[in-house]
PDB file of C-alpha atoms in Angstrom:
ATOM      1  CA  MET A   1     -18.912 112.701 -64.291  1.00 53.00           C
ATOM      2  CA  ASN A   2     -18.045 110.469 -61.345  1.00 54.00           C
ATOM      3  CA  LYS A   3     -14.878 108.453 -61.644  1.00 74.00           C
ATOM      4  CA  GLY A   4     -15.809 104.794 -61.425  1.00 88.00           C
ATOM      5  CA  PRO A   5     -15.219 101.429 -63.091  1.00 94.00           C
ATOM      6  CA  GLY A   6     -16.257 102.719 -66.528  1.00 94.00           C
ATOM      7  CA  LEU A   7     -18.123 100.658 -69.115  1.00 96.00           C
ATOM      8  CA  PHE A   8     -17.715  97.033 -70.157  1.00 97.00           C
ATOM      9  CA  SER A   9     -16.411  98.211 -73.536  1.00 96.00           C
ATOM     10  CA  ASP A  10     -13.379  99.643 -71.706  1.00 95.00           C
ATOM     11  CA  PHE A  11     -12.243  96.173 -70.581  1.00 97.00           C
ATOM     12  CA  GLY A  12      -8.983  95.386 -72.385  1.00 95.00           C
ATOM     13  CA  LYS A  13      -9.143  98.601 -74.434  1.00 95.00           C
ATOM     14  CA  LYS A  14      -5.614  99.751 -73.581  1.00 94.00           C
ATOM     15  CA  ALA A  15      -4.110  96.473 -74.792  1.00 96.00           C
ATOM     16  CA  ARG A  16      -6.283  96.531 -77.945  1.00 96.00           C
ATOM     17  CA  ASP A  17      -5.114 100.067 -78.714  1.00 96.00           C
ATOM     18  CA  LEU A  18      -1.488  98.974 -78.375  1.00 96.00           C
ATOM     19  CA  LEU A  19      -2.027  96.053 -80.789  1.00 97.00           C
ATOM     20  CA  THR A  20      -4.351  97.693 -83.332  1.00 96.00           C
ATOM     21  CA  LYS A  21      -4.489 101.493 -83.121  1.00 95.00           C
ATOM     22  CA  ASP A  22      -2.840 103.402 -86.023  1.00 94.00           C
ATOM     23  CA  TYR A  23      -1.824 100.218 -87.879  1.00 94.00           C
ATOM     24  CA  THR A  24      -2.941 100.514 -91.484  1.00 89.00           C
ATOM     25  CA  THR A  25      -2.118  99.177 -94.943  1.00 88.00           C
ATOM     26  CA  ASP A  26      -4.049 101.951 -96.677  1.00 89.00           C
ATOM     27  CA  GLN A  27      -2.950 105.350 -97.911  1.00 93.00           C
ATOM     28  CA  LYS A  28      -4.878 107.945 -95.929  1.00 93.00           C
ATOM     29  CA  PHE A  29      -4.783 111.727 -95.953  1.00 95.00           C
ATOM     30  CA  SER A  30      -6.859 113.989 -93.736  1.00 95.00           C
ATOM     31  CA  ILE A  31      -6.854 117.704 -93.101  1.00 95.00           C
ATOM     32  CA  SER A  32      -8.792 119.680 -90.508  1.00 94.00           C
ATOM     33  CA  SER A  33      -9.767 123.320 -90.172  1.00 92.00           C
ATOM     34  CA  VAL A  34     -11.924 125.438 -87.868  1.00 90.00           C
ATOM     35  CA  THR A  35     -14.398 128.054 -89.073  1.00 87.00           C
ATOM     36  CA  ASP A  36     -14.945 131.439 -87.430  1.00 83.00           C
ATOM     37  CA  SER A  37     -18.110 130.055 -85.801  1.00 83.00           C
ATOM     38  CA  GLY A  38     -16.137 127.268 -84.114  1.00 84.00           C
ATOM     39  CA  VAL A  39     -17.173 124.375 -86.384  1.00 93.00           C
ATOM     40  CA  ALA A  40     -14.348 121.880 -86.945  1.00 94.00           C
ATOM     41  CA  ILE A  41     -14.250 120.409 -90.470  1.00 95.00           C
ATOM     42  CA  THR A  42     -12.179 117.333 -91.339  1.00 96.00           C
ATOM     43  CA  SER A  43     -11.754 115.989 -94.881  1.00 95.00           C
ATOM     44  CA  SER A  44     -10.320 112.491 -95.395  1.00 95.00           C
ATOM     45  CA  LEU A  45      -9.300 110.433 -98.420  1.00 95.00           C
ATOM     46  CA  VAL A  46      -8.414 106.725 -98.268  1.00 93.00           C
ATOM     47  CA  ALA A  47      -6.933 104.733-101.168  1.00 90.00           C
ATOM     48  CA  GLU A  48      -6.410 100.951-101.276  1.00 76.00           C
ATOM     49  CA  GLY A  49      -5.923  98.589-104.185  1.00 72.00           C
ATOM     50  CA  GLY A  50      -6.758 101.181-106.810  1.00 75.00           C
ATOM     51  CA  LEU A  51     -10.013 102.133-105.071  1.00 83.00           C
ATOM     52  CA  SER A  52     -10.542 105.337-103.158  1.00 89.00           C
ATOM     53  CA  ALA A  53     -13.125 106.654-100.721  1.00 92.00           C
ATOM     54  CA  GLY A  54     -13.492 109.896 -98.862  1.00 94.00           C
ATOM     55  CA  ASP A  55     -15.619 111.736 -96.348  1.00 95.00           C
ATOM     56  CA  VAL A  56     -16.137 115.150 -94.804  1.00 97.00           C
ATOM     57  CA  VAL A  57     -16.947 115.535 -91.112  1.00 97.00           C
ATOM     58  CA  ALA A  58     -18.252 118.719 -89.504  1.00 97.00           C
ATOM     59  CA  GLN A  59     -18.297 118.917 -85.705  1.00 96.00           C
ATOM     60  CA  HIS A  60     -19.870 121.613 -83.582  1.00 95.00           C
ATOM     61  CA  LYS A  61     -19.159 121.547 -79.852  1.00 93.00           C
ATOM     62  CA  PHE A  62     -21.423 123.243 -77.376  1.00 91.00           C
ATOM     63  CA  LYS A  63     -21.876 123.198 -73.626  1.00 89.00           C
ATOM     64  CA  ASN A  64     -22.058 119.560 -72.452  1.00 92.00           C
ATOM     65  CA  GLY A  65     -22.203 118.093 -75.938  1.00 94.00           C
ATOM     66  CA  SER A  66     -21.376 117.977 -79.628  1.00 96.00           C
ATOM     67  CA  LEU A  67     -23.030 117.475 -83.007  1.00 97.00           C
ATOM     68  CA  ASP A  68     -21.226 115.564 -85.759  1.00 97.00           C
ATOM     69  CA  VAL A  69     -22.317 115.350 -89.400  1.00 97.00           C
ATOM     70  CA  LYS A  70     -20.406 113.024 -91.757  1.00 97.00           C
ATOM     71  CA  LEU A  71     -20.862 112.858 -95.540  1.00 97.00           C
ATOM     72  CA  ASP A  72     -19.035 110.156 -97.511  1.00 95.00           C
ATOM     73  CA  THR A  73     -18.458 109.495-101.211  1.00 92.00           C
ATOM     74  CA  GLU A  74     -21.304 106.933-101.277  1.00 91.00           C
ATOM     75  CA  SER A  75     -23.787 109.716-100.439  1.00 93.00           C
ATOM     76  CA  ASN A  76     -24.367 108.510 -96.885  1.00 95.00           C
ATOM     77  CA  ILE A  77     -24.979 111.103 -94.191  1.00 97.00           C
ATOM     78  CA  LEU A  78     -24.252 110.104 -90.585  1.00 97.00           C
ATOM     79  CA  THR A  79     -25.456 112.468 -87.865  1.00 97.00           C
ATOM     80  CA  THR A  80     -24.432 111.934 -84.234  1.00 97.00           C
ATOM     81  CA  LEU A  81     -25.588 114.018 -81.274  1.00 97.00           C
ATOM     82  CA  SER A  82     -23.843 113.559 -77.906  1.00 97.00           C
ATOM     83  CA  ILE A  83     -24.945 115.197 -74.658  1.00 96.00           C
ATOM     84  CA  THR A  84     -23.238 114.707 -71.281  1.00 94.00           C
ATOM     85  CA  ASP A  85     -24.521 115.334 -67.739  1.00 90.00           C
ATOM     86  CA  PHE A  86     -28.150 115.588 -68.848  1.00 81.00           C
ATOM     87  CA  PRO A  87     -29.176 114.481 -66.327  1.00 82.00           C
ATOM     88  CA  SER A  88     -26.129 114.352 -64.060  1.00 86.00           C
ATOM     89  CA  SER A  89     -23.603 111.508 -64.531  1.00 91.00           C
ATOM     90  CA  THR A  90     -25.145 110.413 -67.838  1.00 95.00           C
ATOM     91  CA  LYS A  91     -24.239 110.589 -71.503  1.00 96.00           C
ATOM     92  CA  VAL A  92     -26.829 110.370 -74.275  1.00 97.00           C
ATOM     93  CA  ILE A  93     -25.811 109.509 -77.854  1.00 97.00           C
ATOM     94  CA  ALA A  94     -28.283 109.606 -80.745  1.00 97.00           C
ATOM     95  CA  SER A  95     -27.266 108.683 -84.297  1.00 97.00           C
ATOM     96  CA  LEU A  96     -28.932 108.356 -87.692  1.00 95.00           C
ATOM     97  CA  LYS A  97     -27.476 107.345 -91.056  1.00 94.00           C
ATOM     98  CA  LEU A  98     -29.307 108.486 -94.152  1.00 93.00           C
ATOM     99  CA  PRO A  99     -30.755 107.342 -96.524  1.00 91.00           C
ATOM    100  CA  ASP A 100     -31.244 104.271 -94.288  1.00 90.00           C
ATOM    101  CA  TYR A 101     -33.980 105.545 -91.984  1.00 86.00           C
ATOM    102  CA  ASN A 102     -33.904 102.279 -90.004  1.00 87.00           C
ATOM    103  CA  SER A 103     -30.312 102.891 -88.891  1.00 91.00           C
ATOM    104  CA  GLY A 104     -31.234 105.245 -86.057  1.00 94.00           C
ATOM    105  CA  LYS A 105     -29.867 104.364 -82.632  1.00 96.00           C
ATOM    106  CA  LEU A 106     -30.245 105.823 -79.149  1.00 97.00           C
ATOM    107  CA  GLU A 107     -27.744 105.053 -76.385  1.00 98.00           C
ATOM    108  CA  VAL A 108     -27.736 106.132 -72.742  1.00 97.00           C
ATOM    109  CA  GLN A 109     -24.669 105.726 -70.546  1.00 97.00           C
ATOM    110  CA  TYR A 110     -24.741 106.138 -66.766  1.00 96.00           C
ATOM    111  CA  PHE A 111     -21.595 106.527 -64.675  1.00 95.00           C
ATOM    112  CA  HIS A 112     -21.489 106.013 -60.908  1.00 93.00           C
ATOM    113  CA  GLN A 113     -18.689 105.795 -58.388  1.00 93.00           C
ATOM    114  CA  HIS A 114     -19.100 102.006 -58.223  1.00 95.00           C
ATOM    115  CA  SER A 115     -20.935 101.123 -61.442  1.00 96.00           C
ATOM    116  CA  GLY A 116     -21.296 101.874 -65.129  1.00 96.00           C
ATOM    117  CA  ILE A 117     -24.354 101.098 -67.236  1.00 97.00           C
ATOM    118  CA  SER A 118     -24.968 101.400 -70.970  1.00 97.00           C
ATOM    119  CA  ALA A 119     -28.210 100.732 -72.831  1.00 98.00           C
ATOM    120  CA  ALA A 120     -28.759 101.168 -76.572  1.00 98.00           C
ATOM    121  CA  VAL A 121     -31.751 100.488 -78.801  1.00 97.00           C
ATOM    122  CA  GLY A 122     -32.247 100.699 -82.539  1.00 95.00           C
ATOM    123  CA  LEU A 123     -34.953 103.065 -83.739  1.00 92.00           C
ATOM    124  CA  ASN A 124     -36.824 100.691 -86.026  1.00 91.00           C
ATOM    125  CA  GLN A 125     -39.722  98.234 -85.927  1.00 89.00           C
ATOM    126  CA  SER A 126     -37.637  95.234 -84.784  1.00 90.00           C
ATOM    127  CA  PRO A 127     -34.735  96.775 -82.886  1.00 93.00           C
ATOM    128  CA  ALA A 128     -31.785  95.088 -81.272  1.00 94.00           C
ATOM    129  CA  VAL A 129     -31.301  96.074 -77.631  1.00 97.00           C
ATOM    130  CA  ASP A 130     -27.747  96.284 -76.253  1.00 97.00           C
ATOM    131  CA  PHE A 131     -27.154  96.369 -72.509  1.00 98.00           C
ATOM    132  CA  SER A 132     -23.978  96.314 -70.424  1.00 98.00           C
ATOM    133  CA  ALA A 133     -23.219  96.797 -66.741  1.00 98.00           C
ATOM    134  CA  THR A 134     -20.111  96.959 -64.583  1.00 98.00           C
ATOM    135  CA  ILE A 135     -19.612  97.075 -60.828  1.00 98.00           C
ATOM    136  CA  GLY A 136     -16.478  97.762 -58.825  1.00 97.00           C
ATOM    137  CA  THR A 137     -13.899 100.501 -58.560  1.00 95.00           C
ATOM    138  CA  PRO A 138     -11.426 102.175 -60.930  1.00 93.00           C
ATOM    139  CA  ALA A 139      -8.930  99.480 -59.837  1.00 95.00           C
ATOM    140  CA  ILE A 140     -10.996  96.295 -60.230  1.00 97.00           C
ATOM    141  CA  ALA A 141     -14.333  95.832 -61.971  1.00 97.00           C
ATOM    142  CA  PHE A 142     -16.653  93.012 -63.020  1.00 98.00           C
ATOM    143  CA  GLY A 143     -19.006  93.361 -65.949  1.00 98.00           C
ATOM    144  CA  ALA A 144     -21.222  91.764 -68.563  1.00 98.00           C
ATOM    145  CA  GLU A 145     -22.926  92.711 -71.825  1.00 98.00           C
ATOM    146  CA  THR A 146     -25.715  91.255 -73.931  1.00 97.00           C
ATOM    147  CA  THR A 147     -27.672  91.908 -77.115  1.00 97.00           C
ATOM    148  CA  TYR A 148     -31.339  90.948 -77.394  1.00 96.00           C
ATOM    149  CA  ALA A 149     -32.819  90.655 -80.891  1.00 94.00           C
ATOM    150  CA  THR A 150     -36.523  91.500 -80.668  1.00 94.00           C
ATOM    151  CA  ALA A 151     -37.153  90.123 -84.178  1.00 91.00           C
ATOM    152  CA  SER A 152     -36.165  86.569 -83.172  1.00 92.00           C
ATOM    153  CA  GLY A 153     -36.773  86.872 -79.453  1.00 92.00           C
ATOM    154  CA  GLU A 154     -33.272  85.534 -78.722  1.00 93.00           C
ATOM    155  CA  PHE A 155     -30.092  86.782 -77.102  1.00 94.00           C
ATOM    156  CA  ALA A 156     -27.632  87.273 -79.959  1.00 92.00           C
ATOM    157  CA  LYS A 157     -24.679  87.953 -77.664  1.00 92.00           C
ATOM    158  CA  TYR A 158     -23.652  87.691 -74.045  1.00 94.00           C
ATOM    159  CA  ASN A 159     -20.155  88.276 -72.691  1.00 97.00           C
ATOM    160  CA  ALA A 160     -18.707  88.655 -69.206  1.00 98.00           C
ATOM    161  CA  GLY A 161     -15.358  89.659 -67.791  1.00 98.00           C
ATOM    162  CA  VAL A 162     -13.169  91.190 -65.119  1.00 98.00           C
ATOM    163  CA  SER A 163     -10.677  94.056 -65.386  1.00 98.00           C
ATOM    164  CA  TYR A 164      -7.803  95.136 -63.140  1.00 97.00           C
ATOM    165  CA  THR A 165      -6.088  98.510 -63.457  1.00 95.00           C
ATOM    166  CA  ASN A 166      -3.289 100.261 -61.574  1.00 93.00           C
ATOM    167  CA  PRO A 167      -1.028 103.185 -62.558  1.00 90.00           C
ATOM    168  CA  ASP A 168       1.546 100.874 -64.197  1.00 93.00           C
ATOM    169  CA  SER A 169      -0.520  98.092 -65.751  1.00 95.00           C
ATOM    170  CA  ASN A 170      -3.900  96.918 -66.978  1.00 96.00           C
ATOM    171  CA  ALA A 171      -5.243  93.365 -67.272  1.00 98.00           C
ATOM    172  CA  SER A 172      -8.564  91.830 -68.278  1.00 98.00           C
ATOM    173  CA  VAL A 173     -10.212  88.452 -68.827  1.00 98.00           C
ATOM    174  CA  ILE A 174     -13.304  88.269 -71.056  1.00 98.00           C
ATOM    175  CA  LEU A 175     -15.484  85.234 -71.736  1.00 98.00           C
ATOM    176  CA  ALA A 176     -17.070  85.974 -75.122  1.00 96.00           C
ATOM    177  CA  ASP A 177     -19.061  84.479 -78.026  1.00 94.00           C
ATOM    178  CA  LYS A 178     -21.682  82.945 -75.702  1.00 92.00           C
ATOM    179  CA  GLY A 179     -18.953  81.173 -73.760  1.00 94.00           C
ATOM    180  CA  ASP A 180     -17.189  79.757 -76.827  1.00 96.00           C
ATOM    181  CA  SER A 181     -14.059  81.919 -76.511  1.00 97.00           C
ATOM    182  CA  ILE A 182     -11.920  83.543 -73.864  1.00 98.00           C
ATOM    183  CA  LYS A 183      -9.587  86.521 -74.208  1.00 97.00           C
ATOM    184  CA  VAL A 184      -6.874  87.490 -71.746  1.00 98.00           C
ATOM    185  CA  SER A 185      -5.044  90.789 -72.258  1.00 98.00           C
ATOM    186  CA  TYR A 186      -2.302  92.595 -70.367  1.00 98.00           C
ATOM    187  CA  LEU A 187      -0.501  95.920 -70.753  1.00 97.00           C
ATOM    188  CA  HIS A 188       2.398  97.312 -68.749  1.00 96.00           C
ATOM    189  CA  HIS A 189       4.103 100.706 -68.825  1.00 93.00           C
ATOM    190  CA  LEU A 190       7.894 100.391 -68.887  1.00 87.00           C
ATOM    191  CA  ASP A 191      10.480 103.040 -68.056  1.00 79.00           C
ATOM    192  CA  LEU A 192      12.963 100.928 -70.033  1.00 72.00           C
ATOM    193  CA  LEU A 193      11.064 101.847 -73.208  1.00 67.00           C
ATOM    194  CA  ASN A 194      11.426 105.559 -72.498  1.00 78.00           C
ATOM    195  CA  GLY A 195       7.833 105.756 -71.312  1.00 79.00           C
ATOM    196  CA  GLY A 196       6.577 103.143 -73.783  1.00 90.00           C
ATOM    197  CA  THR A 197       4.435 100.078 -73.156  1.00 95.00           C
ATOM    198  CA  PHE A 198       4.511  96.314 -73.529  1.00 95.00           C
ATOM    199  CA  GLY A 199       1.487  94.054 -73.725  1.00 97.00           C
ATOM    200  CA  GLY A 200      -0.280  91.166 -75.327  1.00 98.00           C
ATOM    201  CA  GLU A 201      -3.499  89.282 -75.842  1.00 98.00           C
ATOM    202  CA  ILE A 202      -4.180  85.561 -75.972  1.00 98.00           C
ATOM    203  CA  SER A 203      -7.494  84.209 -77.202  1.00 97.00           C
ATOM    204  CA  ARG A 204      -8.840  80.673 -77.417  1.00 97.00           C
ATOM    205  CA  ARG A 205     -11.922  79.412 -79.244  1.00 96.00           C
ATOM    206  CA  PHE A 206     -13.114  76.236 -77.573  1.00 97.00           C
ATOM    207  CA  SER A 207     -15.198  74.904 -80.483  1.00 96.00           C
ATOM    208  CA  THR A 208     -12.193  74.808 -82.847  1.00 95.00           C
ATOM    209  CA  ASN A 209      -9.307  74.578 -80.321  1.00 95.00           C
ATOM    210  CA  GLU A 210      -7.785  77.611 -82.061  1.00 95.00           C
ATOM    211  CA  ASN A 211      -5.347  79.761 -80.100  1.00 96.00           C
ATOM    212  CA  THR A 212      -4.021  83.179 -81.061  1.00 97.00           C
ATOM    213  CA  LEU A 213      -1.277  84.968 -79.146  1.00 98.00           C
ATOM    214  CA  THR A 214      -0.310  88.529 -80.043  1.00 98.00           C
ATOM    215  CA  VAL A 215       2.383  90.570 -78.312  1.00 98.00           C
ATOM    216  CA  GLY A 216       3.361  94.170 -78.964  1.00 97.00           C
ATOM    217  CA  CYS A 217       5.307  97.105 -77.634  1.00 96.00           C
ATOM    218  CA  SER A 218       5.672 100.835 -78.147  1.00 96.00           C
ATOM    219  CA  TYR A 219       8.810 102.955 -77.731  1.00 93.00           C
ATOM    220  CA  LEU A 220       9.023 106.733 -77.499  1.00 92.00           C
ATOM    221  CA  VAL A 221      12.094 107.820 -79.453  1.00 92.00           C
ATOM    222  CA  ASP A 222      11.503 111.417 -78.387  1.00 91.00           C
ATOM    223  CA  PRO A 223       8.488 113.511 -77.288  1.00 89.00           C
ATOM    224  CA  HIS A 224       7.316 113.687 -80.928  1.00 94.00           C
ATOM    225  CA  THR A 225       8.217 110.253 -82.348  1.00 95.00           C
ATOM    226  CA  ALA A 226       6.929 106.789 -81.448  1.00 95.00           C
ATOM    227  CA  LEU A 227       7.698 103.281 -82.700  1.00 96.00           C
ATOM    228  CA  LYS A 228       5.317 100.315 -82.378  1.00 96.00           C
ATOM    229  CA  ALA A 229       5.604  96.644 -83.288  1.00 97.00           C
ATOM    230  CA  LYS A 230       3.463  93.526 -82.884  1.00 97.00           C
ATOM    231  CA  LEU A 231       3.775  89.806 -83.679  1.00 97.00           C
ATOM    232  CA  ASN A 232       1.366  86.884 -83.382  1.00 96.00           C
ATOM    233  CA  ASN A 233       1.866  83.115 -83.333  1.00 95.00           C
ATOM    234  CA  HIS A 234       0.664  82.865 -86.958  1.00 92.00           C
ATOM    235  CA  GLY A 235       3.725  84.815 -88.128  1.00 93.00           C
ATOM    236  CA  SER A 236       2.023  88.145 -88.764  1.00 94.00           C
ATOM    237  CA  LEU A 237       4.417  90.990 -87.984  1.00 96.00           C
ATOM    238  CA  GLY A 238       3.388  94.646 -87.930  1.00 96.00           C
ATOM    239  CA  ALA A 239       5.423  97.793 -87.337  1.00 97.00           C
ATOM    240  CA  LEU A 240       4.816 101.516 -87.501  1.00 96.00           C
ATOM    241  CA  LEU A 241       6.549 104.854 -87.088  1.00 97.00           C
ATOM    242  CA  GLN A 242       4.518 107.884 -86.016  1.00 96.00           C
ATOM    243  CA  HIS A 243       5.894 111.418 -85.910  1.00 97.00           C
ATOM    244  CA  GLU A 244       4.145 114.545 -84.693  1.00 95.00           C
ATOM    245  CA  LEU A 245       4.902 117.164 -87.334  1.00 95.00           C
ATOM    246  CA  ARG A 246       3.302 119.888 -85.233  1.00 91.00           C
ATOM    247  CA  PRO A 247       0.790 119.848 -82.360  1.00 90.00           C
ATOM    248  CA  LYS A 248      -2.017 117.349 -83.191  1.00 90.00           C
ATOM    249  CA  SER A 249      -0.675 116.724 -86.735  1.00 95.00           C
ATOM    250  CA  PHE A 250       0.807 113.265 -87.366  1.00 95.00           C
ATOM    251  CA  LEU A 251       2.604 111.333 -90.090  1.00 96.00           C
ATOM    252  CA  THR A 252       2.247 107.548 -89.696  1.00 97.00           C
ATOM    253  CA  ILE A 253       4.095 104.911 -91.724  1.00 96.00           C
ATOM    254  CA  SER A 254       3.213 101.260 -91.094  1.00 95.00           C
ATOM    255  CA  GLY A 255       3.837  97.858 -92.612  1.00 94.00           C
ATOM    256  CA  ALA A 256       2.632  94.266 -92.299  1.00 93.00           C
ATOM    257  CA  PHE A 257       4.690  91.148 -93.033  1.00 90.00           C
ATOM    258  CA  ASN A 258       4.213  87.369 -92.873  1.00 91.00           C
ATOM    259  CA  THR A 259       7.336  85.857 -91.315  1.00 88.00           C
ATOM    260  CA  MET A 260       6.208  82.293 -92.137  1.00 84.00           C
ATOM    261  CA  ASN A 261       5.742  83.009 -95.843  1.00 79.00           C
ATOM    262  CA  MET A 262       8.388  85.484 -96.981  1.00 69.00           C
ATOM    263  CA  GLN A 263       7.225  85.094-100.605  1.00 70.00           C
ATOM    264  CA  LYS A 264       4.023  86.871 -99.669  1.00 76.00           C
ATOM    265  CA  ASN A 265       4.233  90.543-100.587  1.00 81.00           C
ATOM    266  CA  PRO A 266       4.467  92.839 -97.574  1.00 88.00           C
ATOM    267  CA  LYS A 267       1.856  95.572 -97.225  1.00 89.00           C
ATOM    268  CA  PHE A 268       2.576  99.176 -96.381  1.00 90.00           C
ATOM    269  CA  GLY A 269       0.394 102.057 -95.298  1.00 93.00           C
ATOM    270  CA  LEU A 270       0.837 105.811 -95.031  1.00 93.00           C
ATOM    271  CA  ALA A 271      -1.411 108.165 -93.057  1.00 94.00           C
ATOM    272  CA  LEU A 272      -1.057 111.948 -92.821  1.00 94.00           C
ATOM    273  CA  SER A 273      -3.316 113.918 -90.473  1.00 94.00           C
ATOM    274  CA  LEU A 274      -3.043 117.711 -90.397  1.00 94.00           C
ATOM    275  CA  LYS A 275      -4.878 119.812 -87.827  1.00 90.00           C
ATOM    276  CA  PRO A 276      -4.837 123.547 -87.162  1.00 81.00           C
TER     277      PRO A 276
END
């Protein structure tokens, strides 16, 4: 596919990943294997508060695409078919979750050197239609997204933003919630953190005058071990340690604390992912 500005959903993604990815207060275990026919099977089990849930995912990759089938402990079956470059510079994603036959969704993504377009529609009698578009370059891009509810004949969502990216940093400004909130995010790669990153996000909701500032950083202890931490202005502190036991297999230990109310019990999570 052509390298261009990407999709609107990519705006601020690097900062969001720094502040949210791999943080967990659950206990999660997953193991993957590959059959002789090339089908990758992943089994996962998650436990929280005395309750547990699990799922099994089978993925078959073929030329220009993949087919994923997920079965969970609530007897739901999610099937996702992805095809790229059919036609050229496009990606088609079709999904269906059974037994809810109205959950089907079809999405088409188009990538151009100076634009990125995504359109998705639900496969039911009164579908919601999602549409997003970006224009620009890989360095700077402008974009917007909206959701039109055919049942009510109204726009349920419309957001707009701008993103700036260079090899060392990434920044974005997004006006969201029909103009009621604004989010500004920034991420910077630092040699001082041994190849780690530093970033943050500030959001403001105009209707309630509520502000939230979250900052975080990651530090590479060695090629196989990473540390991450984050803190917001409400006193919520999160930290995690992730170690690569072997290629593509990770052990993650994370915790969450409230620095303004030390009497509140801290929460801890443990995730183990084993792949062949």
